[in-house]
Amino acid sequence: MEIRHLQTIIEIVRRNSFTGAAEALHVTQPTISKTIRNLERELNVELFVRDSKTVKLTDAGETILRHAGAILQSFDLLMTELNDLTYLKRGTIRIGLPPMAGSSFFPVVIKRFQERYPGIAIKLEEEGATRIVEGISDGTLDAGVVLPPFDEEKFDSFPLVKERLKLVVPPSHRMAGRQSVNLGELSEERFILFSREFALHGIINRACESMGFSPRIVYESSQWDFIGEMVASDLGISMLPDTICRLLNPDKVRAIELVDPVIPWHLAMVWKREGYHSLAIREWIQFTRAQFAE
């Protein structure tokens, strides 16, 4: 018995016709009939009732049909995984990156990966961590960079970066000359934050609330450089990771240590724990882990 025999039986039953099955499989009707006769001789059983005007399976035919679907599904999965042996020569992987992580940490990593695997296209989705988690969950993304916490029963991960947030103020601000600032001192300030779909928005909100106040948010943006420019224009203050602060123009803004409490900014690469992962995405995960371990 061969896979094509199972495919033929399924199509005959699905179309309720030998002729319909022949059309679906792009062969002639005599070919279908010959395939079934040869299989019946091989198994020494009859699969279809011959004297019926409609297609009707015998008990043996019903038994084969009952198992055929699962066998074909397993076969398709087998072929997919075998085809992945050449997947590193071509294919696409879909990675979600928050704006800050993408601009700060990944250009060099992506360049090195493309040099090693030039046939693999990397489709980048620049989103906030919240939407990235949703994309990995629903399968529209293969992996992504997010801020903990996340559901560790649902996602596998490894750490990428461990930093903390700094206070960003214009040079004219009353705290611009300070070495450090307590979070509680900012209760009357005007805040410029990332948009609500970004995990950092919620992290800052919760930190402020733990100190007994809700931040007065006057502007929101999805771009760290625009946030920096708004701070430079004295429209408010912000909090950004140390890496991003080093990219801002020191003549336009001041970055100050934020203490009591320290607000961590940790990044992790995550992917779905369950389900099939292509060889390409597995290689991306292994490659990225090695790059950040250096």
Short mmCIF file of N, CA and C in Angstrom, two decimals, residues 173-263:
data_model
loop_
_atom_site.label_atom_id
_atom_site.label_comp_id
_atom_site.label_asym_id
_atom_site.label_seq_id
_atom_site.Cartn_x
_atom_site.Cartn_y
_atom_site.Cartn_z
N HIS A 173 15.83 72.04 32.97
CA HIS A 173 15.00 71.48 34.04
C HIS A 173 15.69 71.66 35.40
N ARG A 174 14.89 71.82 36.44
CA ARG A 174 15.42 72.05 37.78
C ARG A 174 16.27 70.91 38.30
N MET A 175 16.10 69.68 37.73
CA MET A 175 16.87 68.53 38.18
C MET A 175 18.02 68.19 37.24
N ALA A 176 18.25 69.00 36.22
CA ALA A 176 19.22 68.65 35.18
C ALA A 176 20.63 68.47 35.71
N GLY A 177 20.97 69.13 36.81
CA GLY A 177 22.32 69.01 37.36
C GLY A 177 22.48 67.90 38.38
N ARG A 178 21.43 67.17 38.65
CA ARG A 178 21.46 66.12 39.67
C ARG A 178 22.16 64.86 39.15
N GLN A 179 22.76 64.10 40.07
CA GLN A 179 23.35 62.81 39.73
C GLN A 179 22.30 61.70 39.77
N SER A 180 21.32 61.85 40.65
CA SER A 180 20.26 60.85 40.76
C SER A 180 18.99 61.52 41.24
N VAL A 181 17.85 60.87 40.96
CA VAL A 181 16.54 61.40 41.33
C VAL A 181 15.70 60.25 41.85
N ASN A 182 14.98 60.48 42.92
CA ASN A 182 14.01 59.50 43.41
C ASN A 182 12.73 59.60 42.60
N LEU A 183 12.13 58.47 42.31
CA LEU A 183 10.91 58.47 41.50
C LEU A 183 9.80 59.31 42.15
N GLY A 184 9.73 59.26 43.47
CA GLY A 184 8.68 59.99 44.16
C GLY A 184 8.75 61.49 43.98
N GLU A 185 9.91 62.02 43.58
CA GLU A 185 10.07 63.46 43.36
C GLU A 185 9.41 63.93 42.07
N LEU A 186 8.92 63.00 41.26
CA LEU A 186 8.41 63.36 39.93
C LEU A 186 6.89 63.43 39.88
N SER A 187 6.25 63.43 41.02
CA SER A 187 4.78 63.34 41.04
C SER A 187 4.09 64.52 40.37
N GLU A 188 4.73 65.68 40.32
CA GLU A 188 4.10 66.86 39.72
C GLU A 188 4.57 67.12 38.30
N GLU A 189 5.38 66.22 37.76
CA GLU A 189 5.95 66.44 36.42
C GLU A 189 4.97 66.05 35.31
N ARG A 190 5.25 66.58 34.13
CA ARG A 190 4.53 66.21 32.91
C ARG A 190 5.33 65.10 32.22
N PHE A 191 4.69 63.97 31.92
CA PHE A 191 5.38 62.80 31.38
C PHE A 191 5.13 62.65 29.88
N ILE A 192 6.18 62.27 29.18
CA ILE A 192 6.10 61.88 27.77
C ILE A 192 6.49 60.41 27.71
N LEU A 193 5.55 59.54 27.35
CA LEU A 193 5.79 58.10 27.40
C LEU A 193 5.55 57.44 26.05
N PHE A 194 6.00 56.20 25.97
CA PHE A 194 5.64 55.38 24.83
C PHE A 194 4.13 55.12 24.86
N SER A 195 3.57 54.81 23.70
CA SER A 195 2.13 54.57 23.59
C SER A 195 1.72 53.37 24.43
N ARG A 196 0.41 53.25 24.64
CA ARG A 196 -0.10 52.25 25.57
C ARG A 196 0.13 50.81 25.11
N GLU A 197 0.32 50.59 23.81
CA GLU A 197 0.57 49.22 23.35
C GLU A 197 2.00 48.75 23.65
N PHE A 198 2.82 49.65 24.18
CA PHE A 198 4.19 49.29 24.54
C PHE A 198 4.24 48.91 26.02
N ALA A 199 4.93 47.83 26.31
CA ALA A 199 5.01 47.34 27.70
C ALA A 199 5.63 48.38 28.62
N LEU A 200 6.55 49.19 28.10
CA LEU A 200 7.22 50.19 28.93
C LEU A 200 6.23 51.19 29.51
N HIS A 201 5.16 51.47 28.77
CA HIS A 201 4.11 52.38 29.27
C HIS A 201 3.54 51.86 30.59
N GLY A 202 3.17 50.59 30.61
CA GLY A 202 2.61 49.99 31.81
C GLY A 202 3.62 49.87 32.94
N ILE A 203 4.87 49.57 32.60
CA ILE A 203 5.91 49.43 33.61
C ILE A 203 6.12 50.75 34.37
N ILE A 204 6.17 51.85 33.62
CA ILE A 204 6.36 53.16 34.26
C ILE A 204 5.14 53.55 35.08
N ASN A 205 3.96 53.29 34.54
CA ASN A 205 2.73 53.59 35.27
C ASN A 205 2.70 52.86 36.61
N ARG A 206 3.02 51.57 36.58
CA ARG A 206 2.96 50.77 37.81
C ARG A 206 4.01 51.22 38.81
N ALA A 207 5.19 51.61 38.31
CA ALA A 207 6.24 52.08 39.22
C ALA A 207 5.81 53.38 39.91
N CYS A 208 5.20 54.28 39.15
CA CYS A 208 4.73 55.54 39.74
C CYS A 208 3.63 55.29 40.75
N GLU A 209 2.71 54.41 40.40
CA GLU A 209 1.60 54.12 41.32
C GLU A 209 2.10 53.48 42.62
N SER A 210 3.20 52.72 42.53
CA SER A 210 3.77 52.13 43.74
C SER A 210 4.33 53.19 44.68
N MET A 211 4.59 54.40 44.10
CA MET A 211 5.09 55.51 44.91
C MET A 211 3.97 56.46 45.31
N GLY A 212 2.73 56.09 45.00
CA GLY A 212 1.59 56.86 45.47
C GLY A 212 1.07 57.92 44.54
N PHE A 213 1.48 57.90 43.26
CA PHE A 213 0.92 58.88 42.33
C PHE A 213 0.78 58.26 40.94
N SER A 214 -0.13 58.83 40.15
CA SER A 214 -0.29 58.43 38.75
C SER A 214 0.39 59.47 37.88
N PRO A 215 1.21 59.06 36.94
CA PRO A 215 1.94 60.03 36.11
C PRO A 215 0.98 60.85 35.25
N ARG A 216 1.23 62.14 35.16
CA ARG A 216 0.42 63.01 34.31
C ARG A 216 1.01 62.95 32.90
N ILE A 217 0.40 62.13 32.07
CA ILE A 217 0.93 61.88 30.72
C ILE A 217 0.36 62.93 29.76
N VAL A 218 1.25 63.71 29.16
CA VAL A 218 0.81 64.78 28.26
C VAL A 218 1.03 64.43 26.79
N TYR A 219 1.97 63.54 26.51
CA TYR A 219 2.21 63.10 25.13
C TYR A 219 2.59 61.62 25.14
N GLU A 220 2.22 60.94 24.05
CA GLU A 220 2.62 59.55 23.84
C GLU A 220 3.16 59.41 22.43
N SER A 221 4.12 58.52 22.25
CA SER A 221 4.70 58.29 20.93
C SER A 221 5.17 56.85 20.82
N SER A 222 5.38 56.41 19.61
CA SER A 222 5.93 55.07 19.38
C SER A 222 7.41 55.13 18.98
N GLN A 223 8.00 56.34 18.96
CA GLN A 223 9.37 56.52 18.50
C GLN A 223 10.22 57.16 19.59
N TRP A 224 11.29 56.47 19.99
CA TRP A 224 12.13 56.97 21.07
C TRP A 224 12.82 58.28 20.71
N ASP A 225 13.22 58.43 19.43
CA ASP A 225 13.92 59.65 19.05
C ASP A 225 12.98 60.87 19.09
N PHE A 226 11.72 60.65 18.75
CA PHE A 226 10.75 61.75 18.83
C PHE A 226 10.48 62.12 20.28
N ILE A 227 10.42 61.10 21.14
CA ILE A 227 10.27 61.38 22.58
C ILE A 227 11.44 62.25 23.06
N GLY A 228 12.65 61.90 22.63
CA GLY A 228 13.82 62.69 23.01
C GLY A 228 13.73 64.12 22.55
N GLU A 229 13.22 64.33 21.33
CA GLU A 229 13.08 65.69 20.81
C GLU A 229 12.02 66.48 21.56
N MET A 230 10.94 65.82 21.97
CA MET A 230 9.92 66.51 22.74
C MET A 230 10.44 66.91 24.11
N VAL A 231 11.24 66.03 24.73
CA VAL A 231 11.86 66.39 26.00
C VAL A 231 12.79 67.58 25.80
N ALA A 232 13.58 67.56 24.73
CA ALA A 232 14.51 68.65 24.44
C ALA A 232 13.78 69.97 24.25
N SER A 233 12.54 69.90 23.76
CA SER A 233 11.72 71.10 23.56
C SER A 233 10.99 71.53 24.83
N ASP A 234 11.31 70.89 25.96
CA ASP A 234 10.75 71.23 27.27
C ASP A 234 9.23 71.02 27.32
N LEU A 235 8.77 69.94 26.66
CA LEU A 235 7.34 69.61 26.70
C LEU A 235 7.02 68.66 27.84
N GLY A 236 8.03 68.12 28.46
CA GLY A 236 7.83 67.19 29.55
C GLY A 236 9.10 66.40 29.81
N ILE A 237 9.01 65.43 30.72
CA ILE A 237 10.14 64.55 31.01
C ILE A 237 9.80 63.14 30.53
N SER A 238 10.80 62.28 30.49
CA SER A 238 10.53 60.90 30.09
C SER A 238 11.48 59.97 30.83
N MET A 239 11.27 58.68 30.60
CA MET A 239 12.15 57.65 31.14
C MET A 239 12.49 56.70 30.01
N LEU A 240 13.78 56.51 29.79
CA LEU A 240 14.24 55.68 28.68
C LEU A 240 15.40 54.80 29.15
N PRO A 241 15.59 53.65 28.49
CA PRO A 241 16.71 52.77 28.87
C PRO A 241 18.05 53.44 28.67
N ASP A 242 19.03 52.99 29.43
CA ASP A 242 20.36 53.57 29.38
C ASP A 242 20.93 53.56 27.96
N THR A 243 20.73 52.46 27.23
CA THR A 243 21.25 52.35 25.87
C THR A 243 20.68 53.45 24.98
N ILE A 244 19.40 53.73 25.10
CA ILE A 244 18.77 54.77 24.29
C ILE A 244 19.26 56.15 24.73
N CYS A 245 19.43 56.32 26.01
CA CYS A 245 19.92 57.61 26.51
C CYS A 245 21.28 57.96 25.91
N ARG A 246 22.11 56.96 25.68
CA ARG A 246 23.43 57.21 25.10
C ARG A 246 23.35 57.65 23.65
N LEU A 247 22.20 57.39 22.99
CA LEU A 247 22.00 57.80 21.60
C LEU A 247 21.45 59.22 21.48
N LEU A 248 20.95 59.77 22.57
CA LEU A 248 20.38 61.11 22.55
C LEU A 248 21.48 62.16 22.58
N ASN A 249 21.18 63.32 22.01
CA ASN A 249 22.15 64.42 21.95
C ASN A 249 22.33 65.01 23.35
N PRO A 250 23.52 64.92 23.95
CA PRO A 250 23.73 65.43 25.32
C PRO A 250 23.61 66.95 25.42
N ASP A 251 23.66 67.63 24.29
CA ASP A 251 23.46 69.08 24.30
C ASP A 251 21.99 69.45 24.41
N LYS A 252 21.11 68.48 24.13
CA LYS A 252 19.67 68.76 24.13
C LYS A 252 18.95 68.21 25.34
N VAL A 253 19.46 67.11 25.90
CA VAL A 253 18.79 66.48 27.05
C VAL A 253 19.84 66.02 28.05
N ARG A 254 19.39 65.77 29.28
CA ARG A 254 20.23 65.20 30.32
C ARG A 254 19.62 63.88 30.77
N ALA A 255 20.45 62.87 30.92
CA ALA A 255 20.01 61.56 31.42
C ALA A 255 20.53 61.39 32.84
N ILE A 256 19.60 61.11 33.77
CA ILE A 256 19.92 61.09 35.19
C ILE A 256 19.55 59.73 35.78
N GLU A 257 20.38 59.22 36.68
CA GLU A 257 20.08 57.96 37.34
C GLU A 257 18.75 58.06 38.09
N LEU A 258 17.92 57.07 37.91
CA LEU A 258 16.62 57.01 38.57
C LEU A 258 16.69 55.96 39.67
N VAL A 259 16.42 56.37 40.89
CA VAL A 259 16.56 55.45 42.02
C VAL A 259 15.31 55.49 42.89
N ASP A 260 15.25 54.53 43.78
CA ASP A 260 14.19 54.45 44.79
C ASP A 260 12.79 54.63 44.20
N PRO A 261 12.29 53.70 43.41
CA PRO A 261 12.96 52.43 43.07
C PRO A 261 13.70 52.52 41.74
N VAL A 262 14.63 51.60 41.54
CA VAL A 262 15.22 51.38 40.22
C VAL A 262 14.17 50.68 39.37
N ILE A 263 13.99 51.14 38.14
CA ILE A 263 13.02 50.51 37.23
C ILE A 263 13.81 49.70 36.20
#
